[in-house]
Tab-separated table of C-alpha atoms in Angstrom:
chain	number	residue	atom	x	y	z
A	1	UNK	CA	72.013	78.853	105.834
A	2	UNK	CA	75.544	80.401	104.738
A	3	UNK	CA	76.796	79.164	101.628
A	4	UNK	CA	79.447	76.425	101.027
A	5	UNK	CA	82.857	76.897	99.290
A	6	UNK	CA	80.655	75.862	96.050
A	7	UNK	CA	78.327	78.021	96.287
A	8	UNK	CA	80.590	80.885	96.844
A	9	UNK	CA	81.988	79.568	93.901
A	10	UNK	CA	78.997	79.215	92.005
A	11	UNK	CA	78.048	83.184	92.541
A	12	UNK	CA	81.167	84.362	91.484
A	13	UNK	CA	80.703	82.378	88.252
A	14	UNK	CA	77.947	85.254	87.854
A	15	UNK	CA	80.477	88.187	87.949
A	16	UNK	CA	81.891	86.407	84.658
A	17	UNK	CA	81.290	88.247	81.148
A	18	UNK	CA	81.255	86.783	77.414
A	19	UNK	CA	84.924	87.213	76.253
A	20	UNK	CA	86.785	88.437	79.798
A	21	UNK	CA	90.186	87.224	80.660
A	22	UNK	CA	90.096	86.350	84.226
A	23	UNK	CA	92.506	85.591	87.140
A	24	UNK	CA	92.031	83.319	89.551
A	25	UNK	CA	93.411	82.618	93.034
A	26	UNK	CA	94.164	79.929	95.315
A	27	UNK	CA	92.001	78.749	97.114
A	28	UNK	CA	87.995	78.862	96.852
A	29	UNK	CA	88.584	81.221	93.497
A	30	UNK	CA	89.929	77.897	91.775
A	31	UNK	CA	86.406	76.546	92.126
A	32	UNK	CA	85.071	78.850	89.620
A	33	UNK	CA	86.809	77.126	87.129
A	34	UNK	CA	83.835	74.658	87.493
A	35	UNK	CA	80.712	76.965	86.976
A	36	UNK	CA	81.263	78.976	83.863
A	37	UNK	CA	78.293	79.551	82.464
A	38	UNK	CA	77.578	77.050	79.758
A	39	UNK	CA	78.136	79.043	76.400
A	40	UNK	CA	80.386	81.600	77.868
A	41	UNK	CA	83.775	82.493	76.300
A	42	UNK	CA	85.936	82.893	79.224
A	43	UNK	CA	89.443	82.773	79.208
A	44	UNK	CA	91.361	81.719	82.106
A	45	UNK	CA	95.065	83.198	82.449
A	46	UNK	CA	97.611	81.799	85.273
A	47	UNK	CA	100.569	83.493	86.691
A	48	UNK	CA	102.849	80.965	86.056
A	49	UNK	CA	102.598	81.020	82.328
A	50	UNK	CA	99.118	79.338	80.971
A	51	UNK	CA	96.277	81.540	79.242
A	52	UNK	CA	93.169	79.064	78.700
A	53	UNK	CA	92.618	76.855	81.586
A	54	UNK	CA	90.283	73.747	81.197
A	55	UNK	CA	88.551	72.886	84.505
A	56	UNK	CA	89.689	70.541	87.082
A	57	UNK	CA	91.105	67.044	86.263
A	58	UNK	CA	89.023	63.480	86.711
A	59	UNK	CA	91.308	60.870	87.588
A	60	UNK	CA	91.926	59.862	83.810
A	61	UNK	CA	92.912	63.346	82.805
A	62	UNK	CA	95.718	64.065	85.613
A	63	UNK	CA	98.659	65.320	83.663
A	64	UNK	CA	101.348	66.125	86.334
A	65	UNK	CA	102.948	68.691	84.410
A	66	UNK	CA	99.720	70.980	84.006
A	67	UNK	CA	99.103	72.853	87.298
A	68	UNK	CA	97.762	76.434	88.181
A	69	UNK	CA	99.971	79.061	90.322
A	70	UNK	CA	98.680	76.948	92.938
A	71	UNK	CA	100.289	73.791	91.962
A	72	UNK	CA	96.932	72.069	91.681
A	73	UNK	CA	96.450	69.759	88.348
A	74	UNK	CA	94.480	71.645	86.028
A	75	UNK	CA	93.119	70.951	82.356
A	76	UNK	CA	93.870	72.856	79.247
A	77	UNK	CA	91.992	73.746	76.313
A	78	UNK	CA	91.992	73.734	72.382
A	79	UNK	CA	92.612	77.487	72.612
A	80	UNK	CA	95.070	77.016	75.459
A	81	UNK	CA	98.653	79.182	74.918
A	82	UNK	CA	101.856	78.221	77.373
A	83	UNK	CA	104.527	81.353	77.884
A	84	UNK	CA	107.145	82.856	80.252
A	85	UNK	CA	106.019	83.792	83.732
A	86	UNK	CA	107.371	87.315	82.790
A	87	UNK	CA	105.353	87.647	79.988
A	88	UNK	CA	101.848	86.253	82.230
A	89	UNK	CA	102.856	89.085	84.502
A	90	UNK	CA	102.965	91.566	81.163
A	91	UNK	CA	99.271	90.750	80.934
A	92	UNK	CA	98.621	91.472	84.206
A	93	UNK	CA	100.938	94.399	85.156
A	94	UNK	CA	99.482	96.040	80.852
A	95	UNK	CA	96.161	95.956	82.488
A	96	UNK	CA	95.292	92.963	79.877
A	97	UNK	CA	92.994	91.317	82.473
A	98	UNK	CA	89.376	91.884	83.366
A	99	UNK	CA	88.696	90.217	86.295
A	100	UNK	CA	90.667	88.740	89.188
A	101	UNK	CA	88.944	86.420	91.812
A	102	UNK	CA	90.859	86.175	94.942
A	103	UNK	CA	91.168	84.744	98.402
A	104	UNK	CA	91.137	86.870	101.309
A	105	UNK	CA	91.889	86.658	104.687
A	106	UNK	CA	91.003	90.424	105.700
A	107	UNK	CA	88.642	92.898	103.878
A	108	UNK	CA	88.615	96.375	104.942
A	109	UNK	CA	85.775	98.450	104.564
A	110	UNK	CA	87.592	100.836	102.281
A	111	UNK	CA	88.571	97.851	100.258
A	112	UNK	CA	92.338	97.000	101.758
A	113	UNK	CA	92.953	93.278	101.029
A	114	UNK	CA	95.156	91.028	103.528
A	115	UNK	CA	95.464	87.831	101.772
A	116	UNK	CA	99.335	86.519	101.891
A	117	UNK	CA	100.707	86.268	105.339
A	118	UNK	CA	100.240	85.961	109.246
A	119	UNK	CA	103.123	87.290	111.126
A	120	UNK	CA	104.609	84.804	112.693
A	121	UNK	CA	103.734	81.646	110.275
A	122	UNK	CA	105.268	79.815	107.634
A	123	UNK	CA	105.310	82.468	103.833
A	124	UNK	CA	105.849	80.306	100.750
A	125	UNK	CA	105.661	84.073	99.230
A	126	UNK	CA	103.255	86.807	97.959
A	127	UNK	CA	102.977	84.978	94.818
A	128	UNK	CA	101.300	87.496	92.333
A	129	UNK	CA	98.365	88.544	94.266
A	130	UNK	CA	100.231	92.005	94.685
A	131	UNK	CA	100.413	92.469	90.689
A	132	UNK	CA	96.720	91.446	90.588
A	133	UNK	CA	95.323	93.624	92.625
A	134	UNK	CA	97.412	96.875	91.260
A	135	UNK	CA	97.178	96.099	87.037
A	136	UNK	CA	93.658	94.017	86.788
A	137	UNK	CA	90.366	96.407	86.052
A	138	UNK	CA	88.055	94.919	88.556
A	139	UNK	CA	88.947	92.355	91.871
A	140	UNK	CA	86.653	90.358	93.685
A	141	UNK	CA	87.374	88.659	96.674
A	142	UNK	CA	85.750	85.827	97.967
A	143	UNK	CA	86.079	84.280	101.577
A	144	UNK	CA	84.675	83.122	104.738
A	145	UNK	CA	82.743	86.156	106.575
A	146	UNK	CA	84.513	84.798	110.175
A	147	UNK	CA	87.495	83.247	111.252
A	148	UNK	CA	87.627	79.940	113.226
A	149	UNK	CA	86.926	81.691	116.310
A	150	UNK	CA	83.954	83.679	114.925
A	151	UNK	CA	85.863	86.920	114.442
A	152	UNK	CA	84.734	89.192	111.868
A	153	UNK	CA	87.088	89.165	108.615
A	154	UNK	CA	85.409	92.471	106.862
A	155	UNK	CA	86.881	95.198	109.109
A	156	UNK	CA	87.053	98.856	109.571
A	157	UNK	CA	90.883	98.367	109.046
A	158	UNK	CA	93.063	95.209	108.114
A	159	UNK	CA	95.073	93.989	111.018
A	160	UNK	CA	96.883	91.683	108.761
A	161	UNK	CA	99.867	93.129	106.275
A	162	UNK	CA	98.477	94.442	103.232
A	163	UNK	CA	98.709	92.931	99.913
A	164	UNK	CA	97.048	96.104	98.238
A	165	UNK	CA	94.954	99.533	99.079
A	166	UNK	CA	91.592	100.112	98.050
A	167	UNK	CA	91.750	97.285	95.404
A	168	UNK	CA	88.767	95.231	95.922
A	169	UNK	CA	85.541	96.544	94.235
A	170	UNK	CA	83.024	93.018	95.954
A	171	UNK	CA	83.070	90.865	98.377
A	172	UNK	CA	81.573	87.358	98.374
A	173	UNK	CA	81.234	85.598	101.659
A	174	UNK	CA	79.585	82.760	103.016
A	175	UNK	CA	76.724	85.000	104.024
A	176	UNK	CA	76.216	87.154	101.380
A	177	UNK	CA	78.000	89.674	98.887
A	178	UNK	CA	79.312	93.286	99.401
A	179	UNK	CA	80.327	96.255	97.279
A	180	UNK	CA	82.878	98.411	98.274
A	181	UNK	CA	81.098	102.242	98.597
A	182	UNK	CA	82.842	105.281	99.672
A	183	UNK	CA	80.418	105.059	102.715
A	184	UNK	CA	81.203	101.531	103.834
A	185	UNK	CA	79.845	98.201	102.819
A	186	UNK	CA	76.505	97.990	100.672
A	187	UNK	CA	74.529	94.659	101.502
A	188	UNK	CA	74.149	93.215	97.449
A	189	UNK	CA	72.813	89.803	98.455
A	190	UNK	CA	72.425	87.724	101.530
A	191	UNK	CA	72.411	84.010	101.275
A	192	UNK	CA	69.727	81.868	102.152
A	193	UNK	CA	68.510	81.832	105.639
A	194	UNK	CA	70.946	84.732	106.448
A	195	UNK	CA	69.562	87.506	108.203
A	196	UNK	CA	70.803	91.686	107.910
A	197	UNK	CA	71.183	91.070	112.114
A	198	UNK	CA	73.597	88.448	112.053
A	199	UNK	CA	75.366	89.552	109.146
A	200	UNK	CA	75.931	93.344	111.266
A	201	UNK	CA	76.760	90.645	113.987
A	202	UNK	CA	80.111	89.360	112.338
A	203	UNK	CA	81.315	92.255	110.740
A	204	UNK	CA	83.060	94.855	112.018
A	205	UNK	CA	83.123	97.021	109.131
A	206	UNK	CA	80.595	99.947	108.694
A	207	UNK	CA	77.428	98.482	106.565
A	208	UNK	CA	76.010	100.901	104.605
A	209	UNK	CA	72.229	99.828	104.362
């Protein structure tokens, strides 16, 4: 069967190295937080001025004043640092950062990521997904494989506006994960129960195996 927002979560946990400084967005990529690897230095940096983010908050731990670029509560850390949101964007725009996780609403298949508006609807703003994807070494994005209506999300081209060009290197979805190839998409891993036929069935970009 596909895999939940935790699971999703859960694999991208596995992209995560001993000592990277990592980015993550709104969204599913928040859940990460949850499943570093137990003995893993990771350091969590926020665009809004935090390097060293804690997991989420249990009810006793709710500090109002802590929050991700997201605005949800967060925890912080022994190790944890508070600056200017010019200088997180320093870190990010100095190519400082290893890793950014982010949400996606369209893929391309040469790696194009839509993730910050529909024409038409409410924009609270780009936020710094645009920065991420140009200054970090590696992005990720993780999302659902369909829409609500069951329209593919990993396309031949991104209908959506773009928040960068050839930026994302893999793709987790609920059915499996992708790399990015000069050829098209290359089938990593499928989730349980998932099979290659209905995985070429809700995609629309070229698969490369």
């Amino acid at each position: 069967m596909p895999w939940t927002r935790d699971d999703m979560a859960k694999r991208a946990a596995q992209e995560l190295r001993d000592g990277f400084y990592v980015n993550l967005g709104i969204g599913i990529p928040t859940l990460v937080a949850n499943y570093i690897p137990e003995g893993m230095e990771v350091t969590l940096q926020s665009e809004n001025g935090m390097l060293g983010m804690g997991p989420f908050p249990r009810g006793h731990e709710i500090d109002p004043d802590l929050i991700n670029a997201g605005k949800q509560t967060i925890t912080e850390l022994p190790k944890t640092a508070y600056f200017s949101s010019a200088d997180s964007f320093g870190m990010i725009r100095g190519g400082h950062i290893d890793l950014s996780i982010l949400g996606a609403m369209e893929v391309s298949e040469k790696g194009d990521l839509a993730n910050w508006m529909v024409p038409g609807k409410l924009v609270k703003g780009m936020g710094g997904a645009m920065d991420l994807v140009a200054g970090v070494k590696r992005c990720i994005a993780i999302m659902d494989h369909t829409d609500k209506a069951g329209r593919p999300k990993l396309l031949k081209q991104c209908t959506l506006p773009l928040t960068g060009v050839a930026c994302i290197d893999r793709i987790i979805s609920n059915l499996g994960v992708f790399d990015v190839t000069p050829h098209g998409l290359t089938i990593v891993e499928i989730a349980p129960d998932v099979t290659r036929d209905e995985i070429a069935a809700k995609t629309d970009a070229t698969l490369a195996n």
